Amino acid sequence: MLTAPLLGILIVDREPFAPQHFWGLLQAWLQDAGGFAAVGMAFYLLYVLRTPSEQAESAKYRAGVNSWMLLMAVLAILGYAIYGFLVFAGKGVDTVNVPKVVSSVGSFVKYEPPKFSWSPQPLTLMFAGLFALLAVGQPFVANLFRIRVRRIWALTKLSFKEAVRSKLFWVFLVFLVPLLFPATWFFQIKPENQLRTTIGVTSYASNLLLLLPAALLAAFSIPNDIKNQNIYTIITKPVERLEIVLGRVFGYGILMSVALLGMTTVGWLFIFTSTIDEKAANETYMARNPLRGKLEFRSRRELRGERFEGTNVGREFDYRKYIAGDPASSQRAVWNFHSLPSSLGKSREFVPCEFTFDIFRMTKGEENRGVDMTLRFVTWQTPQVPSPQAGDGNWRWADPARERQYQDDLKQAVEAAGFSGQNPNAVVAAARPGSKAWEIVNAMAAKYGYYEYAGKEVFDYHPETIEVPSGLFENARQPRTGDAAKNDTPLVQVFVNCTSRGQMVGMAEDDLYFLTSPPTPSDWQFAQNYFKAAFGLWCRVMLVIGLAVAVSTYLAGVIAFLVTAALYIGGVFSEHIADVARGSYVGGPFKAINQLLEAKAPTMPVGNSPVERAALTLDVGFSWLVRRVINILPDIDAFSWSAFLSEGFNIPLSYLVMNLLLLTAYLLPWMILAFYLMRSREVAA
Amino acid sequence: MTDYVVETRNLTKVYRDFWGRRKKVALNALDLQIHRGEIFGLLGPNGSGKTTTIKLLLGLLFPTTGDAFVFGEPAAKVEKNERIGYLPEESYLYRFLNAEETLDFYGRLFDIPSDVRRQRAAELIDRVGLSADKKRILREYSKGMRQRIGLAQALINDPELVILDEPTSGLDPLGTRWMKDLILDLKRQGKTVLMCSHRLDDVQDVCDRIAILYGGDLQELGSVDRLVEDQKRLEVRATGVQLTEELKRDLTEVVEKHGGKLETFGHPTTTLEDLFLRIVEESKARPGRRFLPPVESPTVRSS
């Protein structure tokens, strides 16, 4: 999701999970986890109800079924039957979570979290899943009431002591190696990338040193206990089997938390006590709070009813779209801000706007010189339209009379302020916060909702900042009226264009944002962010421990470790697997086999022969299967915050709370599975 | 049902292979009752089903058919373990813990309050003679020491039923004597003991009743005194008289006729070892179940 490329800049190719996504995620979770629960429920009920009259007391006690489970099972079956009918009849289709239509095969599609849908199909599926979970989860929940904290704590301490006395902590000292031998000794690192490199190396070392031991310890713990028969003396005590699972999870969790805390503290101290280059501090050593908008690309084409979606310059990773640099070009990247915090711009005379663009040079240009950009900030009161004349790249005010009034007012204000004889637009362009001219800028922005910064020199992949008068946001906050209210016109829009001929400038939605506070290097902000980023790793470590312990309740240690590793690695590449499942690249494996056998290029369109149609049908089945597999994979990227840290972006606490919920949601079905597996396991067999 | 501390009904365990095919019948239709306060021994050669029986009672294995009850509750029920102490054949304890930590750990599993736990652990360590070694980790213990701390952990909850799997295994003669005394002491405290052992002399010394298993089948069940009686022979013990041929023909009459006093008159006993070996030989010759359970009242031998 969030990766920092070599040259540094935060790439947010998927939106992090935030509280507003909660209900959508919950619905999706109930559908997915409920589906697996339904399969489990079917097997369990078949097993239990197979020969009820012949079952002995012990067997009934061990694998019982009660009226609650049966009732929920009936409701779940009913729910799935209704869902099946709706699908068959083609009614009640989800209209909210519709897959985006890609413009071309393999093109970048930004992942968006699921949204809650009231359509009958997703709603029925959600309730059916909920009932299946309630049926399968009842014995698990009932068992939770029988567990005792003292026993879990005993098992937790045991796991902790076992690892400590096997001298595991010595392994973690390896973490000091990259700190003792800094990367700067071996590589030429740009000054602004000093902190990024350090964060990257320490993050990599922490990941490796925590995840691997965590997976090994957790995967081998219960199988070793069974192999060495230590578990005999535990099972024969009044210990619920779930307590053994939880004791292991908590024990290793505490152990790894201590190790993570140690590593994080050492890593932070290393940075804190180092001499940080000013450039690196300005880019990384802070915690920016960005206010992001929605990006769209516009041009004169819209006057003809056509859409301009930005230009693809042929980069393999088409995360960004490009606009042409030319004064005569009407192409604009437009950021729309539909909501603004009430405090934005208050008690300050400007709001920083930061941006980082990718410059794709069509000509060599001038050495050590960037490209010139113009940023125009307008509110809903000052809509802009492209010029209808070909060759005229300017965008005008939709209301020319208002524009004339603005120019008159500006002229008067400039003269009244003692700048008589000077070009009013030049005065405004040269104005900086704190100056007299800035007061004019602020007043004009507050009155008209308009501010333009022309001729900003921008370098490739370098964060730049400009000050936007806070008066603009005052103007934007006025209640919308007329068409603006009806059409939900954005409160603020930022029009960006490039005036350097022969250059293309690439932009993605998260490349431009307002900052709710000035970007100032800060020890405290960075330290907070550093430890928040470690929380993401903590979640991943707990995920690995929970997963490994859960699968080890049934599998041998080595197999449990391999399964955990496979699921984790699969989770890292889950988006790619999802692309494969969707056939976003070149279709499915059966189509590919057919193309190979017929010696056709993979991208050639499929014909209509029976074999080709059969291959496509099989690919649909394969795609369905892979989509189910994806639901088992953990969403590893959702817990990765190191890019936020290395690019100096604040990690909101709400994101971390969502991380915790996500972790719980992923591990809960595994814990229920572990409960059933442990309960049905003959440890002495 | 509740009169018995342990009861099995038609208890059967069949081990199956990966494909669900029957691999081995480890225990076949075992019907058994163990009474409160008795020491019950399970005897049998390797693979006879003794340990399987114990594991089924403890919930380490699940019955294929039949039922096992402990204190009247299904063996699968966890709560019953509150009243059970179990010493496995090998002392499978965590070797990175010392004796104190071991008892503290198992005490916590019983949810015993910390002050009671500490006091009981100290008493048990003293009782099993490990006071001087209580801070050493179990990895450094000899097998006999591990067996002692294993017994201590089995008693940490002051159990009503103590299950001992080969309790004298690996102990020297002194240790064996100590263990047997301790088992008898447990009986005196009113506890029920279920033990299995290869050491027939141990079983004979301490058990009130025994069950002999072979090939998963129950071969003999009864009080030790009764089982070791040789019903085919008669033994007469007399003093003040020489045992002559004439005496042999008409014992009572002759003893009295010769002015002697008859002290005992009954069946002589053989050793349990002889009995065991004979049953094993007979079972090999005629496989299958041999014992038909009589309606038997509890017989508790005074020690």
Short mmCIF file of C-alpha atoms in Angstrom, two decimals, chain A residues 166-459:
data_model
loop_
_atom_site.label_atom_id
_atom_site.label_comp_id
_atom_site.label_asym_id
_atom_site.label_seq_id
_atom_site.Cartn_x
_atom_site.Cartn_y
_atom_site.Cartn_z
CA SER A 166 16.65 -20.67 25.49
CA LYS A 167 18.61 -17.41 25.13
CA LEU A 168 16.45 -16.09 22.33
CA PHE A 169 17.12 -12.50 23.33
CA TRP A 170 20.69 -12.82 22.10
CA VAL A 171 19.27 -13.07 18.57
CA PHE A 172 17.82 -9.59 18.89
CA LEU A 173 21.25 -8.10 19.49
CA VAL A 174 21.83 -8.62 15.78
CA PHE A 175 19.71 -5.49 15.46
CA LEU A 176 22.69 -3.46 16.61
CA VAL A 177 24.74 -4.49 13.57
CA PRO A 178 23.17 -2.04 11.09
CA LEU A 179 23.49 0.68 13.69
CA LEU A 180 27.14 -0.07 14.39
CA PHE A 181 27.89 -0.16 10.68
CA PRO A 182 25.72 2.59 9.16
CA ALA A 183 24.71 2.37 5.52
CA THR A 184 26.54 5.66 4.83
CA TRP A 185 29.82 3.76 5.17
CA PHE A 186 28.97 1.60 2.21
CA PHE A 187 26.70 3.63 -0.05
CA GLN A 188 26.55 7.13 -1.47
CA ILE A 189 23.37 8.51 0.00
CA LYS A 190 21.84 11.85 -0.90
CA PRO A 191 21.71 14.15 2.14
CA GLU A 192 17.91 14.39 2.03
CA ASN A 193 17.68 10.58 2.10
CA GLN A 194 19.80 10.19 5.24
CA LEU A 195 16.87 9.48 7.55
CA ARG A 196 14.95 7.52 4.96
CA THR A 197 17.88 5.13 4.62
CA THR A 198 18.27 4.74 8.38
CA ILE A 199 14.56 4.14 8.82
CA GLY A 200 14.55 1.69 5.93
CA VAL A 201 17.46 -0.33 7.31
CA THR A 202 16.19 -0.41 10.91
CA SER A 203 12.68 -1.25 9.72
CA TYR A 204 14.00 -4.10 7.59
CA ALA A 205 16.14 -5.43 10.44
CA SER A 206 13.25 -5.23 12.92
CA ASN A 207 10.92 -6.99 10.53
CA LEU A 208 13.34 -9.82 9.93
CA LEU A 209 14.44 -10.20 13.54
CA LEU A 210 10.93 -10.20 14.92
CA LEU A 211 8.79 -11.94 12.34
CA LEU A 212 11.06 -14.91 11.76
CA PRO A 213 11.64 -15.83 15.44
CA ALA A 214 7.96 -15.14 16.16
CA ALA A 215 6.85 -17.53 13.42
CA LEU A 216 9.37 -20.18 14.46
CA LEU A 217 8.58 -20.01 18.16
CA ALA A 218 4.84 -19.98 17.69
CA ALA A 219 4.73 -22.68 15.02
CA PHE A 220 6.81 -25.15 17.01
CA SER A 221 5.48 -24.51 20.53
CA ILE A 222 2.37 -26.71 20.69
CA PRO A 223 3.74 -29.42 18.34
CA ASN A 224 6.87 -29.62 20.51
CA ASP A 225 4.78 -29.85 23.63
CA ILE A 226 2.89 -32.73 22.07
CA LYS A 227 6.04 -34.38 20.76
CA ASN A 228 7.84 -34.08 24.10
CA GLN A 229 4.61 -35.00 25.89
CA ASN A 230 4.87 -31.97 28.17
CA ILE A 231 1.29 -31.30 27.20
CA TYR A 232 0.19 -34.42 29.12
CA THR A 233 0.78 -32.68 32.41
CA ILE A 234 -1.15 -29.63 31.24
CA ILE A 235 -4.15 -31.26 29.59
CA THR A 236 -4.62 -33.40 32.70
CA LYS A 237 -5.01 -30.25 34.77
CA PRO A 238 -8.28 -28.29 34.70
CA VAL A 239 -7.04 -26.33 31.70
CA GLU A 240 -9.31 -25.46 28.80
CA ARG A 241 -7.53 -26.21 25.56
CA LEU A 242 -8.23 -22.71 24.35
CA GLU A 243 -6.22 -21.48 27.33
CA ILE A 244 -3.19 -23.32 25.99
CA VAL A 245 -3.61 -21.55 22.65
CA LEU A 246 -4.14 -18.14 24.23
CA GLY A 247 -1.30 -18.66 26.70
CA ARG A 248 1.09 -19.33 23.85
CA VAL A 249 -0.15 -16.35 21.84
CA PHE A 250 0.11 -13.96 24.78
CA GLY A 251 3.44 -15.37 25.97
CA TYR A 252 5.18 -14.95 22.66
CA GLY A 253 3.32 -11.71 22.12
CA ILE A 254 4.74 -10.22 25.30
CA LEU A 255 8.19 -11.53 24.47
CA MET A 256 8.15 -10.00 21.02
CA SER A 257 6.63 -6.78 22.32
CA VAL A 258 9.55 -6.40 24.72
CA ALA A 259 11.98 -7.08 21.88
CA LEU A 260 10.17 -4.64 19.58
CA LEU A 261 10.12 -1.96 22.25
CA GLY A 262 13.85 -2.45 22.78
CA MET A 263 14.64 -2.27 19.07
CA THR A 264 12.40 0.73 18.51
CA THR A 265 13.94 2.60 21.41
CA VAL A 266 17.47 1.81 20.27
CA GLY A 267 16.64 2.80 16.69
CA TRP A 268 15.06 6.06 17.79
CA LEU A 269 17.95 6.87 20.14
CA PHE A 270 20.34 6.26 17.27
CA ILE A 271 18.51 8.81 15.10
CA PHE A 272 17.96 11.21 17.98
CA THR A 273 21.64 11.32 18.86
CA SER A 274 22.83 11.49 15.23
CA THR A 275 23.57 14.69 13.35
CA ILE A 276 20.72 15.02 10.90
CA ASP A 277 21.23 16.82 7.63
CA GLU A 278 18.97 19.85 7.28
CA LYS A 279 17.48 18.61 4.02
CA ALA A 280 16.68 15.24 5.57
CA ALA A 281 15.16 16.94 8.60
CA ASN A 282 12.96 19.11 6.37
CA GLU A 283 11.64 16.09 4.53
CA THR A 284 11.49 13.40 7.18
CA TYR A 285 12.03 14.65 10.72
CA MET A 286 8.45 15.77 11.29
CA ALA A 287 4.91 14.50 11.27
CA ARG A 288 2.84 16.27 8.65
CA ASN A 289 -0.93 16.27 8.99
CA PRO A 290 -2.15 16.41 5.41
CA LEU A 291 -5.61 17.32 4.24
CA ARG A 292 -6.10 15.48 1.00
CA GLY A 293 -8.51 16.08 -1.85
CA LYS A 294 -9.79 14.09 -4.80
CA LEU A 295 -7.81 14.38 -8.01
CA GLU A 296 -9.28 14.71 -11.45
CA PHE A 297 -7.73 15.70 -14.76
CA ARG A 298 -9.43 18.32 -16.87
CA SER A 299 -8.84 20.08 -20.17
CA ARG A 300 -10.64 21.94 -22.88
CA ARG A 301 -12.01 18.61 -24.10
CA GLU A 302 -14.74 18.83 -21.50
CA LEU A 303 -16.31 21.62 -23.52
CA ARG A 304 -16.91 18.96 -26.18
CA GLY A 305 -18.31 16.59 -23.59
CA GLU A 306 -15.16 14.47 -23.55
CA ARG A 307 -13.12 13.48 -20.52
CA PHE A 308 -9.42 13.95 -20.07
CA GLU A 309 -7.96 11.32 -17.72
CA GLY A 310 -4.33 12.35 -17.77
CA THR A 311 -1.65 11.00 -20.06
CA ASN A 312 0.04 7.64 -19.63
CA VAL A 313 3.72 8.19 -20.44
CA GLY A 314 4.47 4.48 -20.54
CA ARG A 315 5.92 4.04 -17.11
CA GLU A 316 5.48 0.45 -15.93
CA PHE A 317 3.93 1.61 -12.66
CA ASP A 318 1.13 3.85 -13.87
CA TYR A 319 0.30 5.20 -10.44
CA ARG A 320 0.60 8.75 -11.76
CA LYS A 321 -1.01 10.39 -14.74
CA TYR A 322 0.69 13.24 -16.58
CA ILE A 323 -0.21 16.65 -17.95
CA ALA A 324 1.68 18.35 -20.74
CA GLY A 325 3.86 21.34 -19.90
CA ASP A 326 3.06 24.25 -22.19
CA PRO A 327 1.56 27.72 -21.64
CA ALA A 328 -0.84 26.91 -24.44
CA SER A 329 -1.99 23.66 -22.85
CA SER A 330 -5.37 23.64 -21.17
CA GLN A 331 -4.55 20.43 -19.30
CA ARG A 332 -4.95 20.75 -15.57
CA ALA A 333 -4.64 18.48 -12.59
CA VAL A 334 -7.42 19.55 -10.27
CA TRP A 335 -7.66 18.65 -6.60
CA ASN A 336 -11.14 18.95 -5.15
CA PHE A 337 -11.60 19.46 -1.42
CA HIS A 338 -15.16 18.72 -0.40
CA SER A 339 -14.65 19.25 3.32
CA LEU A 340 -12.39 21.45 5.39
CA PRO A 341 -11.60 21.32 9.08
CA SER A 342 -13.19 24.27 10.84
CA SER A 343 -9.85 25.25 12.34
CA LEU A 344 -7.95 25.28 9.02
CA GLY A 345 -6.34 28.67 8.51
CA LYS A 346 -7.72 30.18 11.67
CA SER A 347 -5.28 32.11 13.88
CA ARG A 348 -2.72 31.99 11.05
CA GLU A 349 -2.29 34.09 7.98
CA PHE A 350 -1.53 31.17 5.67
CA VAL A 351 -2.03 27.46 5.19
CA PRO A 352 0.91 25.49 3.76
CA CYS A 353 0.22 23.54 0.61
CA GLU A 354 2.79 20.85 -0.05
CA PHE A 355 3.27 18.84 -3.19
CA THR A 356 5.72 16.49 -4.83
CA PHE A 357 5.50 15.75 -8.53
CA ASP A 358 7.19 13.42 -10.95
CA ILE A 359 8.76 15.21 -13.90
CA PHE A 360 8.95 13.21 -17.07
CA ARG A 361 11.28 15.11 -19.34
CA MET A 362 10.61 15.05 -23.05
CA THR A 363 13.56 17.40 -23.64
CA LYS A 364 16.74 17.73 -21.64
CA GLY A 365 15.76 21.18 -20.37
CA GLU A 366 18.07 23.41 -18.43
CA GLU A 367 20.70 21.89 -16.15
CA ASN A 368 19.93 22.09 -12.43
CA ARG A 369 16.64 23.74 -13.14
CA GLY A 370 13.19 22.38 -12.48
CA VAL A 371 10.00 23.04 -14.37
CA ASP A 372 7.66 25.97 -13.84
CA MET A 373 4.28 25.29 -12.42
CA THR A 374 1.26 27.42 -11.68
CA LEU A 375 -1.09 26.62 -8.84
CA ARG A 376 -4.45 28.31 -8.74
CA PHE A 377 -6.55 28.02 -5.56
CA VAL A 378 -10.24 28.79 -5.85
CA THR A 379 -13.30 28.28 -3.72
CA TRP A 380 -16.80 27.21 -4.71
CA GLN A 381 -17.60 30.90 -5.21
CA THR A 382 -15.11 31.23 -8.05
CA PRO A 383 -15.61 28.37 -10.50
CA GLN A 384 -13.16 28.13 -13.40
CA VAL A 385 -13.70 27.17 -17.02
CA PRO A 386 -11.23 26.47 -19.84
CA SER A 387 -10.87 28.83 -22.70
CA PRO A 388 -12.79 27.65 -25.76
CA GLN A 389 -10.08 28.99 -28.09
CA ALA A 390 -7.53 26.49 -29.31
CA GLY A 391 -4.01 27.54 -28.33
CA ASP A 392 -5.21 29.45 -25.30
CA GLY A 393 -4.17 27.49 -22.24
CA ASN A 394 -5.70 29.84 -19.69
CA TRP A 395 -8.63 28.94 -17.52
CA ARG A 396 -11.01 31.79 -16.77
CA TRP A 397 -13.52 32.64 -14.17
CA ALA A 398 -16.92 31.28 -15.06
CA ASP A 399 -18.30 34.73 -14.18
CA PRO A 400 -16.23 37.28 -16.22
CA ALA A 401 -17.91 40.22 -14.50
CA ARG A 402 -16.73 38.95 -11.15
CA GLU A 403 -13.23 38.52 -12.53
CA ARG A 404 -13.22 42.13 -13.73
CA GLN A 405 -14.47 43.24 -10.35
CA TYR A 406 -11.63 41.31 -8.74
CA GLN A 407 -9.04 42.99 -10.92
CA ASP A 408 -10.48 46.43 -10.13
CA ASP A 409 -10.59 45.75 -6.44
CA LEU A 410 -7.05 44.42 -6.52
CA LYS A 411 -5.79 47.47 -8.29
CA GLN A 412 -7.43 49.74 -5.76
CA ALA A 413 -6.15 47.74 -2.83
CA VAL A 414 -2.59 47.74 -4.15
CA GLU A 415 -2.66 51.47 -4.69
CA ALA A 416 -4.24 52.10 -1.30
CA ALA A 417 -1.45 50.10 0.29
CA GLY A 418 1.19 52.34 -1.21
CA PHE A 419 2.26 50.16 -4.14
CA SER A 420 1.12 52.73 -6.70
CA GLY A 421 2.66 52.42 -10.13
CA GLN A 422 3.32 48.71 -9.72
CA ASN A 423 1.52 45.89 -11.52
CA PRO A 424 -1.07 44.65 -9.01
CA ASN A 425 -0.60 41.02 -10.10
CA ALA A 426 3.18 41.33 -9.64
CA VAL A 427 2.65 42.72 -6.14
CA VAL A 428 0.43 39.79 -5.29
CA ALA A 429 2.87 37.31 -6.81
CA ALA A 430 5.74 38.64 -4.73
CA ALA A 431 3.74 38.79 -1.50
CA ARG A 432 4.90 36.61 1.35
CA PRO A 433 3.31 36.03 4.75
CA GLY A 434 4.09 38.80 7.22
CA SER A 435 4.35 41.47 4.56
CA LYS A 436 1.98 44.29 3.81
CA ALA A 437 1.30 42.85 0.35
CA TRP A 438 0.21 39.59 2.00
CA GLU A 439 -2.52 41.43 3.83
CA ILE A 440 -3.90 42.46 0.44
CA VAL A 441 -3.59 38.89 -0.81
CA ASN A 442 -5.41 37.60 2.25
CA ALA A 443 -8.17 40.16 2.03
CA MET A 444 -8.72 39.51 -1.69
CA ALA A 445 -8.73 35.74 -1.13
CA ALA A 446 -11.26 36.16 1.67
CA LYS A 447 -13.50 38.31 -0.53
CA TYR A 448 -13.24 36.46 -3.85
CA GLY A 449 -11.99 32.97 -2.97
CA TYR A 450 -9.12 33.16 -5.41
CA TYR A 451 -5.33 32.94 -5.18
CA GLU A 452 -2.76 32.07 -7.82
CA TYR A 453 0.91 31.22 -7.45
CA ALA A 454 2.63 31.31 -10.82
CA GLY A 455 6.15 30.35 -11.82
CA LYS A 456 6.85 27.93 -8.99
CA GLU A 457 9.98 26.02 -9.84
CA VAL A 458 9.46 22.35 -9.11
CA PHE A 459 12.10 19.61 -9.03
#
